[in-house]
mmCIF file of C-alpha atoms and ligand atoms in Angstrom:
data_model
loop_
_atom_site.group_PDB
_atom_site.id
_atom_site.type_symbol
_atom_site.label_atom_id
_atom_site.label_comp_id
_atom_site.label_asym_id
_atom_site.label_seq_id
_atom_site.Cartn_x
_atom_site.Cartn_y
_atom_site.Cartn_z
ATOM 1 C CA UNK A 24 4.986 -16.749 21.131
ATOM 2 C CA UNK A 25 5.742 -19.475 18.602
ATOM 3 C CA UNK A 26 7.604 -19.844 15.378
ATOM 4 C CA UNK A 27 6.772 -20.959 11.877
ATOM 5 C CA UNK A 28 8.778 -21.494 8.733
ATOM 6 C CA UNK A 29 9.325 -18.704 6.275
ATOM 7 C CA UNK A 30 8.040 -20.999 3.527
ATOM 8 C CA UNK A 31 4.707 -21.514 5.321
ATOM 9 C CA UNK A 32 4.186 -17.767 5.689
ATOM 10 C CA UNK A 33 5.073 -17.122 2.085
ATOM 11 C CA UNK A 34 2.800 -19.873 0.839
ATOM 12 C CA UNK A 35 -0.079 -18.640 2.986
ATOM 13 C CA UNK A 36 0.303 -15.033 1.834
ATOM 14 C CA UNK A 37 0.685 -15.889 -1.843
ATOM 15 C CA UNK A 38 -2.523 -17.850 -1.649
ATOM 16 C CA UNK A 39 -4.502 -15.435 0.554
ATOM 17 C CA UNK A 40 -3.637 -12.480 -1.701
ATOM 18 C CA UNK A 41 -3.966 -14.460 -4.949
ATOM 19 C CA UNK A 42 -0.557 -13.031 -5.771
ATOM 20 C CA UNK A 43 -0.067 -14.833 -9.063
ATOM 21 C CA UNK A 44 -3.324 -13.421 -10.458
ATOM 22 C CA UNK A 45 -1.896 -9.914 -10.811
ATOM 23 C CA UNK A 46 0.113 -8.330 -13.603
ATOM 24 C CA UNK A 47 2.497 -6.193 -11.599
ATOM 25 C CA UNK A 48 5.536 -3.907 -11.863
ATOM 26 C CA UNK A 49 7.740 -6.194 -9.789
ATOM 27 C CA UNK A 50 7.832 -9.673 -8.236
ATOM 28 C CA UNK A 51 5.307 -10.339 -5.452
ATOM 29 C CA UNK A 52 6.160 -12.595 -2.517
ATOM 30 C CA UNK A 53 9.641 -13.491 -1.316
ATOM 31 C CA UNK A 54 12.191 -11.022 -2.704
ATOM 32 C CA UNK A 55 15.127 -11.739 -0.371
ATOM 33 C CA UNK A 56 15.483 -15.099 1.377
ATOM 34 C CA UNK A 57 16.635 -15.150 5.005
ATOM 35 C CA UNK A 58 16.554 -17.670 7.855
ATOM 36 C CA UNK A 59 14.056 -20.551 7.662
ATOM 37 C CA UNK A 60 12.417 -20.012 11.103
ATOM 38 C CA UNK A 61 10.288 -16.946 11.813
ATOM 39 C CA UNK A 62 9.237 -15.558 15.208
ATOM 40 C CA UNK A 63 9.037 -11.840 14.642
ATOM 41 C CA UNK A 64 7.650 -9.800 11.742
ATOM 42 C CA UNK A 65 8.147 -6.113 11.099
ATOM 43 C CA UNK A 66 5.763 -4.490 8.641
ATOM 44 C CA UNK A 67 6.276 -1.211 6.813
ATOM 45 C CA UNK A 68 5.304 0.646 3.666
ATOM 46 C CA UNK A 69 8.621 0.623 1.772
ATOM 47 C CA UNK A 70 11.770 -1.508 2.047
ATOM 48 C CA UNK A 71 13.914 1.594 2.534
ATOM 49 C CA UNK A 72 17.253 1.524 4.344
ATOM 50 C CA UNK A 73 15.661 3.278 7.313
ATOM 51 C CA UNK A 74 12.998 0.561 7.620
ATOM 52 C CA UNK A 75 15.560 -2.251 7.245
ATOM 53 C CA UNK A 76 17.798 -0.707 9.923
ATOM 54 C CA UNK A 77 14.837 -0.262 12.271
ATOM 55 C CA UNK A 78 13.769 -3.869 11.663
ATOM 56 C CA UNK A 79 17.299 -5.104 12.436
ATOM 57 C CA UNK A 80 17.256 -3.165 15.706
ATOM 58 C CA UNK A 81 13.849 -4.674 16.436
ATOM 59 C CA UNK A 82 15.071 -8.244 15.940
ATOM 60 C CA UNK A 83 12.866 -9.026 12.919
ATOM 61 C CA UNK A 84 13.119 -12.311 11.013
ATOM 62 C CA UNK A 85 10.813 -11.109 8.234
ATOM 63 C CA UNK A 86 10.022 -7.661 6.862
ATOM 64 C CA UNK A 87 6.646 -7.413 5.117
ATOM 65 C CA UNK A 88 6.168 -4.389 2.855
ATOM 66 C CA UNK A 89 4.037 -2.920 0.093
ATOM 67 C CA UNK A 90 6.976 -1.474 -1.890
ATOM 68 C CA UNK A 91 9.776 -4.029 -2.291
ATOM 69 C CA UNK A 92 13.197 -3.656 -3.865
ATOM 70 C CA UNK A 93 12.799 -4.856 -7.431
ATOM 71 C CA UNK A 94 10.843 -3.074 -10.150
ATOM 72 C CA UNK A 95 10.428 -3.267 -13.882
ATOM 73 C CA UNK A 96 12.932 -0.981 -15.568
ATOM 74 C CA UNK A 97 15.836 -1.692 -13.211
ATOM 75 C CA UNK A 98 18.899 -3.082 -14.992
ATOM 76 C CA UNK A 99 19.488 -5.947 -12.540
ATOM 77 C CA UNK A 100 22.677 -4.610 -10.948
ATOM 78 C CA UNK A 101 23.072 -4.688 -7.177
ATOM 79 C CA UNK A 102 25.023 -1.467 -6.734
ATOM 80 C CA UNK A 103 24.797 1.728 -4.692
ATOM 81 C CA UNK A 104 21.751 2.194 -2.450
ATOM 82 C CA UNK A 105 20.171 -1.053 -3.641
ATOM 83 C CA UNK A 106 23.315 -3.042 -2.793
ATOM 84 C CA UNK A 107 23.312 -1.452 0.668
ATOM 85 C CA UNK A 108 19.693 -2.453 1.362
ATOM 86 C CA UNK A 109 20.257 -6.027 0.152
ATOM 87 C CA UNK A 110 23.554 -6.283 2.082
ATOM 88 C CA UNK A 111 21.827 -5.274 5.321
ATOM 89 C CA UNK A 112 19.085 -7.879 4.826
ATOM 90 C CA UNK A 113 21.519 -10.674 3.885
ATOM 91 C CA UNK A 114 23.969 -9.866 6.660
ATOM 92 C CA UNK A 115 21.188 -10.189 9.239
ATOM 93 C CA UNK A 116 19.540 -13.180 7.547
ATOM 94 C CA UNK A 117 16.221 -11.290 7.261
ATOM 95 C CA UNK A 118 13.640 -12.240 4.632
ATOM 96 C CA UNK A 119 11.863 -9.576 2.624
ATOM 97 C CA UNK A 120 8.277 -10.273 1.594
ATOM 98 C CA UNK A 121 6.697 -7.686 -0.706
ATOM 99 C CA UNK A 122 3.166 -7.468 -2.059
ATOM 100 C CA UNK A 123 2.344 -4.585 -4.364
ATOM 101 C CA UNK A 124 -0.930 -4.691 -6.346
ATOM 102 C CA UNK A 125 -2.220 -7.812 -4.519
ATOM 103 C CA UNK A 126 -2.026 -5.796 -1.306
ATOM 104 C CA UNK A 127 -3.785 -2.772 -2.812
ATOM 105 C CA UNK A 128 -6.618 -4.993 -3.970
ATOM 106 C CA UNK A 129 -7.359 -7.327 -1.057
ATOM 107 C CA UNK A 130 -10.922 -6.845 0.167
ATOM 108 C CA UNK A 131 -10.053 -7.024 3.881
ATOM 109 C CA UNK A 132 -6.353 -6.311 4.573
ATOM 110 C CA UNK A 133 -5.581 -4.355 1.414
ATOM 111 C CA UNK A 134 -4.548 -0.703 1.255
ATOM 112 C CA UNK A 135 -7.807 0.368 -0.362
ATOM 113 C CA UNK A 136 -9.992 -1.568 2.068
ATOM 114 C CA UNK A 137 -8.014 -0.255 5.049
ATOM 115 C CA UNK A 138 -8.028 3.345 3.782
ATOM 116 C CA UNK A 139 -11.800 3.016 3.393
ATOM 117 C CA UNK A 140 -12.031 1.989 7.069
ATOM 118 C CA UNK A 141 -9.936 5.008 8.085
ATOM 119 C CA UNK A 142 -12.176 7.363 6.093
ATOM 120 C CA UNK A 143 -15.498 5.713 6.911
ATOM 121 C CA UNK A 144 -16.053 4.637 3.297
ATOM 122 C CA UNK A 145 -17.334 1.216 2.241
ATOM 123 C CA UNK A 146 -16.960 0.009 -1.333
ATOM 124 C CA UNK A 147 -19.911 -1.529 -3.137
ATOM 125 C CA UNK A 148 -18.148 -1.689 -6.513
ATOM 126 C CA UNK A 149 -14.716 -1.725 -8.087
ATOM 127 C CA UNK A 150 -13.302 0.067 -11.116
ATOM 128 C CA UNK A 151 -10.131 0.333 -13.154
ATOM 129 C CA UNK A 152 -7.434 -2.054 -14.237
ATOM 130 C CA UNK A 153 -7.521 -5.409 -12.457
ATOM 131 C CA UNK A 154 -10.431 -4.063 -10.344
ATOM 132 C CA UNK A 155 -8.025 -2.197 -8.087
ATOM 133 C CA UNK A 156 -10.120 0.952 -7.585
ATOM 134 C CA UNK A 157 -12.868 1.098 -4.948
ATOM 135 C CA UNK A 158 -16.096 3.098 -5.160
ATOM 136 C CA UNK A 159 -18.926 3.483 -2.665
ATOM 137 C CA UNK A 160 -21.643 5.714 -1.215
ATOM 138 C CA UNK A 161 -20.632 9.212 -0.169
ATOM 139 C CA UNK A 162 -23.969 10.094 1.445
ATOM 140 C CA UNK A 163 -24.066 13.498 -0.265
ATOM 141 C CA UNK A 164 -21.299 14.916 1.929
ATOM 142 C CA UNK A 165 -19.769 18.293 1.007
ATOM 143 C CA UNK A 166 -16.221 18.341 -0.392
ATOM 144 C CA UNK A 167 -14.979 20.492 2.513
ATOM 145 C CA UNK A 168 -16.287 17.957 5.021
ATOM 146 C CA UNK A 169 -14.620 15.094 3.166
ATOM 147 C CA UNK A 170 -11.315 16.997 3.056
ATOM 148 C CA UNK A 171 -11.568 17.608 6.820
ATOM 149 C CA UNK A 172 -12.261 13.922 7.405
ATOM 150 C CA UNK A 173 -9.163 13.019 5.384
ATOM 151 C CA UNK A 174 -7.034 15.490 7.320
ATOM 152 C CA UNK A 175 -8.286 14.195 10.670
ATOM 153 C CA UNK A 176 -7.801 10.523 9.747
ATOM 154 C CA UNK A 177 -4.452 10.734 7.964
ATOM 155 C CA UNK A 178 -2.897 13.567 9.950
ATOM 156 C CA UNK A 179 -2.172 15.755 6.940
ATOM 157 C CA UNK A 180 -4.187 18.130 4.798
ATOM 158 C CA UNK A 181 -4.958 16.833 1.289
ATOM 159 C CA UNK A 182 -4.362 18.825 -1.863
ATOM 160 C CA UNK A 183 -7.911 19.443 -3.094
ATOM 161 C CA UNK A 184 -8.918 20.177 -6.685
ATOM 162 C CA UNK A 185 -12.571 21.232 -6.399
ATOM 163 C CA UNK A 186 -15.152 20.044 -8.902
ATOM 164 C CA UNK A 187 -18.415 21.878 -9.505
ATOM 165 C CA UNK A 188 -19.521 21.884 -5.852
ATOM 166 C CA UNK A 189 -22.046 19.063 -6.167
ATOM 167 C CA UNK A 190 -22.850 16.936 -3.096
ATOM 168 C CA UNK A 191 -20.684 13.813 -3.110
ATOM 169 C CA UNK A 192 -23.051 10.885 -3.607
ATOM 170 C CA UNK A 193 -20.413 8.507 -4.960
ATOM 171 C CA UNK A 194 -16.788 8.547 -3.816
ATOM 172 C CA UNK A 195 -14.004 6.541 -5.495
ATOM 173 C CA UNK A 196 -10.553 5.877 -4.109
ATOM 174 C CA UNK A 197 -7.311 4.122 -4.933
ATOM 175 C CA UNK A 198 -4.211 4.464 -2.753
ATOM 176 C CA UNK A 199 -0.731 5.561 -3.819
ATOM 177 C CA UNK A 200 0.199 6.848 -7.264
ATOM 178 C CA UNK A 201 -3.157 6.226 -8.939
ATOM 179 C CA UNK A 202 -3.764 9.774 -10.224
ATOM 180 C CA UNK A 203 -3.807 8.344 -13.761
ATOM 181 C CA UNK A 204 -7.058 6.572 -12.934
ATOM 182 C CA UNK A 205 -9.029 9.767 -12.399
ATOM 183 C CA UNK A 206 -10.875 9.326 -15.705
ATOM 184 C CA UNK A 207 -11.708 5.706 -14.884
ATOM 185 C CA UNK A 208 -13.099 6.872 -11.528
ATOM 186 C CA UNK A 209 -15.208 9.502 -13.296
ATOM 187 C CA UNK A 210 -16.462 6.862 -15.736
ATOM 188 C CA UNK A 211 -17.375 4.693 -12.735
ATOM 189 C CA UNK A 212 -19.729 7.456 -11.550
ATOM 190 C CA UNK A 213 -17.594 9.144 -8.891
ATOM 191 C CA UNK A 214 -18.367 12.685 -7.693
ATOM 192 C CA UNK A 215 -14.971 12.769 -5.960
ATOM 193 C CA UNK A 216 -11.788 10.733 -6.310
ATOM 194 C CA UNK A 217 -9.283 10.140 -3.519
ATOM 195 C CA UNK A 218 -5.739 8.950 -4.211
ATOM 196 C CA UNK A 219 -2.174 9.562 -3.027
ATOM 197 C CA UNK A 220 -0.512 11.689 -5.662
ATOM 198 C CA UNK A 221 -1.459 14.368 -8.183
ATOM 199 C CA UNK A 222 -0.071 15.388 -11.580
ATOM 200 C CA UNK A 223 -0.733 18.426 -13.727
ATOM 201 C CA UNK A 224 -3.557 17.010 -15.911
ATOM 202 C CA UNK A 225 -5.865 16.245 -12.986
ATOM 203 C CA UNK A 226 -6.387 19.947 -12.226
ATOM 204 C CA UNK A 227 -7.864 20.496 -15.688
ATOM 205 C CA UNK A 228 -9.918 17.310 -15.570
ATOM 206 C CA UNK A 229 -11.453 18.336 -12.235
ATOM 207 C CA UNK A 230 -12.432 21.756 -13.681
ATOM 208 C CA UNK A 231 -13.787 20.344 -16.923
ATOM 209 C CA UNK A 232 -15.715 17.348 -15.543
ATOM 210 C CA UNK A 233 -16.899 18.844 -12.241
ATOM 211 C CA UNK A 234 -15.527 15.865 -10.303
ATOM 212 C CA UNK A 235 -13.369 16.720 -7.269
ATOM 213 C CA UNK A 236 -9.886 15.263 -6.795
ATOM 214 C CA UNK A 237 -8.080 14.829 -3.467
ATOM 215 C CA UNK A 238 -4.360 13.997 -3.339
ATOM 216 C CA UNK A 239 -3.819 12.719 0.183
ATOM 217 C CA UNK A 240 -0.201 11.489 0.067
ATOM 218 C CA UNK A 241 1.244 8.301 -1.432
ATOM 219 C CA UNK A 242 2.727 7.175 1.874
ATOM 220 C CA UNK A 243 -0.195 8.464 3.951
ATOM 221 C CA UNK A 244 -2.744 6.468 1.940
ATOM 222 C CA UNK A 245 -0.653 3.273 1.833
ATOM 223 C CA UNK A 246 0.215 3.059 5.531
ATOM 224 C CA UNK A 247 -2.596 0.707 6.519
ATOM 225 C CA UNK A 248 -2.451 -2.434 4.355
ATOM 226 C CA UNK A 249 0.924 -3.913 5.354
ATOM 227 C CA UNK A 250 0.298 -3.678 9.140
ATOM 228 C CA UNK A 251 -3.236 -5.072 8.780
ATOM 229 C CA UNK A 252 -1.938 -8.012 6.785
ATOM 230 C CA UNK A 253 1.045 -8.611 9.083
ATOM 231 C CA UNK A 254 -1.169 -8.447 12.187
ATOM 232 C CA UNK A 255 -3.419 -11.072 10.653
ATOM 233 C CA UNK A 256 -0.461 -13.351 9.835
ATOM 234 C CA UNK A 257 1.042 -12.846 13.291
ATOM 235 C CA UNK A 258 -2.225 -13.821 14.951
ATOM 236 C CA UNK A 259 -2.743 -16.815 12.705
ATOM 237 C CA UNK A 260 0.749 -18.227 13.265
ATOM 238 C CA UNK A 261 1.334 -16.984 16.827
ATOM 239 C CA UNK A 262 4.143 -14.578 15.927
ATOM 240 C CA UNK A 263 5.250 -11.194 17.230
ATOM 241 C CA UNK A 264 4.565 -8.204 15.013
ATOM 242 C CA UNK A 265 5.399 -4.531 14.977
ATOM 243 C CA UNK A 266 4.575 -1.912 12.352
ATOM 244 C CA UNK A 267 7.348 0.621 11.861
ATOM 245 C CA UNK A 268 6.250 3.820 10.141
ATOM 246 C CA UNK A 269 9.126 5.612 8.444
ATOM 247 C CA UNK A 270 7.870 9.160 8.053
ATOM 248 C CA UNK A 271 7.522 10.290 4.431
ATOM 249 C CA UNK A 272 5.948 13.594 3.350
ATOM 250 C CA UNK A 273 5.437 12.384 -0.244
HETATM 251 ZN ZN1 ZN B 319 2.548 2.644 -3.681
#
């Protein structure tokens, strides 16, 4: 196995994901700068302390995640749990690379594309803000069959809000906390919408529009993009890679 510079990886990823094209809730790309040479990448969903500790034990030079450390609305102080995560990274000279919306959107390695592969769904159109939502043929499947497919693929039963029982010709999906896009999915012609989380209004919308809603877990739906992307980078640059899944019921 070889090595490559952190800067080369960052540059490649920024370009491949078109990272500067997205309006996002936090900075995409390098969030914490570690050693210049990279041999081993650990990928994960969220830069939690558990993931950072596991990556340290694994000998990682870079951690690649979907949910980084810095978000709009933080006050900029490095205290408490955030200080602890940053301290662990800095002490072990590990770089943190985070891609949020650019990773949801990517047509091949993105969370939505990879969730589609897991569920046997192929997008032929996009919807919603910045074209992040995916929509494709459902083949007229019944809602119960789709829910079973989700449970089998993701290893957990979805929370299902039934619509009017129509066969699902068009199915839309967007990973993570995209419950607020239910109306956009309906407007895009969906008979069912798959996302990670659910809030109170979606139950009424499902009843009143006849479109089914499946909340399949924020973590469960966003588990596939980061490892797909990291595996691609590892292969391209001849690096070692391991995906570490930190269990999360939410
Ligand atoms: Zn997310």
